[in-house]
mmCIF file of C-alpha atoms in Angstrom:
data_model
loop_
_atom_site.group_PDB
_atom_site.id
_atom_site.type_symbol
_atom_site.label_atom_id
_atom_site.label_comp_id
_atom_site.label_asym_id
_atom_site.label_seq_id
_atom_site.Cartn_x
_atom_site.Cartn_y
_atom_site.Cartn_z
ATOM 1 C CA MET A 1 29.468 -33.104 -101.008
ATOM 2 C CA ILE A 2 27.574 -33.260 -97.735
ATOM 3 C CA PHE A 3 28.272 -36.212 -95.454
ATOM 4 C CA SER A 4 26.743 -37.458 -92.234
ATOM 5 C CA LEU A 5 28.437 -40.081 -90.107
ATOM 6 C CA LEU A 6 26.972 -42.873 -87.987
ATOM 7 C CA ILE A 7 29.425 -44.258 -85.441
ATOM 8 C CA TYR A 8 28.406 -47.291 -83.405
ATOM 9 C CA ALA A 9 31.586 -49.097 -82.382
ATOM 10 C CA SER A 10 33.138 -48.875 -78.955
ATOM 11 C CA GLN A 11 36.364 -46.894 -78.725
ATOM 12 C CA ASN A 12 37.914 -50.006 -77.199
ATOM 13 C CA SER A 13 36.844 -52.443 -79.919
ATOM 14 C CA GLY A 14 38.861 -51.213 -82.878
ATOM 15 C CA GLN A 15 39.710 -48.257 -85.032
ATOM 16 C CA ALA A 16 36.239 -47.306 -86.308
ATOM 17 C CA GLU A 17 35.904 -44.056 -84.385
ATOM 18 C CA GLN A 18 39.460 -42.959 -85.154
ATOM 19 C CA THR A 19 38.837 -43.739 -88.830
ATOM 20 C CA ALA A 20 35.655 -41.642 -88.734
ATOM 21 C CA LEU A 21 37.563 -38.753 -87.187
ATOM 22 C CA ARG A 22 40.339 -38.989 -89.796
ATOM 23 C CA PHE A 23 37.755 -39.157 -92.584
ATOM 24 C CA SER A 24 35.999 -36.075 -91.208
ATOM 25 C CA ARG A 25 39.215 -34.070 -91.052
ATOM 26 C CA SER A 26 40.153 -35.089 -94.580
ATOM 27 C CA ALA A 27 36.700 -34.373 -96.028
ATOM 28 C CA LEU A 28 36.524 -30.964 -94.358
ATOM 29 C CA SER A 29 40.017 -30.050 -95.554
ATOM 30 C CA GLN A 30 38.906 -30.838 -99.120
ATOM 31 C CA GLY A 31 35.919 -28.498 -98.864
ATOM 32 C CA HIS A 32 33.206 -31.044 -98.126
ATOM 33 C CA LYS A 33 30.645 -30.538 -95.359
ATOM 34 C CA ILE A 34 29.818 -32.796 -92.421
ATOM 35 C CA HIS A 35 26.137 -32.273 -91.635
ATOM 36 C CA ARG A 36 26.007 -34.408 -88.493
ATOM 37 C CA VAL A 37 27.945 -37.026 -86.549
ATOM 38 C CA PHE A 38 25.556 -39.453 -84.847
ATOM 39 C CA PHE A 39 26.918 -41.627 -82.042
ATOM 40 C CA TYR A 40 24.974 -44.833 -81.424
ATOM 41 C CA GLY A 41 25.376 -48.074 -79.492
ATOM 42 C CA GLU A 42 28.561 -48.782 -77.562
ATOM 43 C CA THR A 43 30.348 -45.641 -78.701
ATOM 44 C CA VAL A 44 28.180 -43.479 -76.428
ATOM 45 C CA SER A 45 29.823 -44.957 -73.324
ATOM 46 C CA ALA A 46 32.931 -42.914 -74.090
ATOM 47 C CA ILE A 47 31.035 -39.610 -74.149
ATOM 48 C CA SER A 48 30.855 -39.399 -70.382
ATOM 49 C CA ASN A 49 32.624 -36.950 -68.100
ATOM 50 C CA LEU A 50 33.366 -39.947 -65.873
ATOM 51 C CA LYS A 51 35.601 -41.595 -68.478
ATOM 52 C CA ILE A 52 39.293 -40.863 -68.090
ATOM 53 C CA THR A 53 41.677 -41.400 -70.974
ATOM 54 C CA PRO A 54 45.180 -42.440 -69.899
ATOM 55 C CA ARG A 55 47.897 -39.979 -70.884
ATOM 56 C CA ASP A 56 49.488 -42.382 -73.344
ATOM 57 C CA GLU A 57 46.222 -42.925 -75.257
ATOM 58 C CA ILE A 58 44.323 -40.743 -77.703
ATOM 59 C CA ASP A 59 41.434 -38.793 -76.173
ATOM 60 C CA ILE A 60 39.157 -39.097 -79.167
ATOM 61 C CA THR A 61 36.236 -37.423 -77.383
ATOM 62 C CA ARG A 62 38.340 -34.275 -76.941
ATOM 63 C CA GLN A 63 39.391 -34.476 -80.598
ATOM 64 C CA TRP A 64 35.747 -34.593 -81.719
ATOM 65 C CA LEU A 65 35.064 -31.523 -79.591
ATOM 66 C CA GLU A 66 38.009 -29.659 -81.108
ATOM 67 C CA LEU A 67 36.883 -30.535 -84.636
ATOM 68 C CA ALA A 68 33.304 -29.552 -83.817
ATOM 69 C CA ALA A 69 34.468 -26.189 -82.480
ATOM 70 C CA SER A 70 36.648 -25.418 -85.481
ATOM 71 C CA ASP A 71 34.221 -26.654 -88.154
ATOM 72 C CA ASN A 72 30.805 -26.214 -86.508
ATOM 73 C CA LEU A 73 29.951 -29.927 -86.392
ATOM 74 C CA ASP A 74 26.713 -31.215 -84.910
ATOM 75 C CA LEU A 75 27.654 -34.029 -82.492
ATOM 76 C CA VAL A 76 24.519 -36.003 -81.623
ATOM 77 C CA VAL A 77 24.329 -38.919 -79.192
ATOM 78 C CA CYS A 78 21.419 -41.367 -79.418
ATOM 79 C CA ILE A 79 19.350 -40.718 -76.314
ATOM 80 C CA ALA A 80 18.152 -44.332 -75.930
ATOM 81 C CA ALA A 81 21.682 -45.728 -76.200
ATOM 82 C CA ALA A 82 22.995 -43.069 -73.809
ATOM 83 C CA VAL A 83 20.358 -43.543 -71.111
ATOM 84 C CA ARG A 84 20.800 -47.319 -71.320
ATOM 85 C CA ARG A 85 24.511 -46.821 -70.603
ATOM 86 C CA GLY A 86 24.094 -44.197 -67.899
ATOM 87 C CA VAL A 87 25.191 -41.208 -69.989
ATOM 88 C CA LEU A 88 22.804 -38.372 -69.124
ATOM 89 C CA ASP A 89 22.456 -34.674 -69.830
ATOM 90 C CA GLN A 90 20.861 -32.467 -67.180
ATOM 91 C CA GLN A 91 17.341 -32.874 -68.566
ATOM 92 C CA GLU A 92 17.549 -36.691 -68.525
ATOM 93 C CA CYS A 93 19.222 -36.583 -65.115
ATOM 94 C CA ASP A 94 16.265 -34.650 -63.707
ATOM 95 C CA ARG A 95 13.722 -36.821 -65.516
ATOM 96 C CA HIS A 96 15.185 -40.049 -64.125
ATOM 97 C CA ASN A 97 15.914 -38.626 -60.656
ATOM 98 C CA ARG A 98 19.659 -39.155 -60.876
ATOM 99 C CA VAL A 99 22.315 -37.342 -58.877
ATOM 100 C CA ALA A 100 24.415 -35.842 -61.663
ATOM 101 C CA ALA A 101 24.570 -35.406 -65.416
ATOM 102 C CA ASN A 102 27.696 -36.725 -67.104
ATOM 103 C CA LEU A 103 27.309 -36.101 -70.850
ATOM 104 C CA VAL A 104 30.357 -34.252 -72.145
ATOM 105 C CA ALA A 105 29.451 -30.632 -72.984
ATOM 106 C CA GLY A 106 29.443 -30.115 -76.746
ATOM 107 C CA PHE A 107 27.526 -33.328 -77.451
ATOM 108 C CA ASN A 108 23.719 -33.332 -77.617
ATOM 109 C CA LEU A 109 21.283 -36.114 -76.748
ATOM 110 C CA SER A 110 18.594 -36.695 -79.339
ATOM 111 C CA GLY A 111 16.544 -39.449 -80.923
ATOM 112 C CA LEU A 112 16.663 -41.364 -84.164
ATOM 113 C CA GLY A 113 14.746 -38.533 -85.830
ATOM 114 C CA GLN A 114 18.053 -36.649 -85.945
ATOM 115 C CA LEU A 115 19.615 -39.603 -87.754
ATOM 116 C CA ALA A 116 16.728 -39.658 -90.238
ATOM 117 C CA ASP A 117 17.170 -35.909 -90.776
ATOM 118 C CA ALA A 118 20.900 -36.434 -91.317
ATOM 119 C CA ILE A 119 20.202 -39.071 -93.965
ATOM 120 C CA LEU A 120 17.756 -36.789 -95.783
ATOM 121 C CA SER A 121 20.006 -33.723 -95.529
ATOM 122 C CA SER A 122 23.200 -35.401 -96.748
ATOM 123 C CA ASP A 123 24.484 -36.764 -100.023
ATOM 124 C CA ARG A 124 26.007 -39.743 -98.211
ATOM 125 C CA LEU A 125 25.677 -41.447 -94.839
ATOM 126 C CA LEU A 126 28.867 -43.235 -93.835
ATOM 127 C CA THR A 127 28.805 -45.826 -91.069
ATOM 128 C CA PHE A 128 31.755 -46.694 -88.859
ATOM 129 C CA GLY A 129 31.561 -49.813 -86.717
ATOM 130 C CA ASN A 130 31.012 -53.513 -86.950
#
């Protein structure tokens, strides 16, 4: 089965993103495919190079990157939600005349068209958030 995930809860507001990560690992280990992980809303704030995770907490952004590297996941961040929260890649940084890009490498900014494509290309879209 092919899944896509929509995550829109803040890392600080509950377990939604950790649950999505655990689901992804489990699904992949059972032979399923994750077509795309789409980060929307408050969750994009955590995908910034300026965010520092304390040593005694889980760095879920790093864990997504590790899973993406090992299983070729497409990690997409909603561009409107990211720009609204000051999370920029180099192209958006230049476009908005900002000093520095801060989107974590390995994540890609894109629009809702990528979410629509994920829905059409997957057997199921699972949402994580409240």
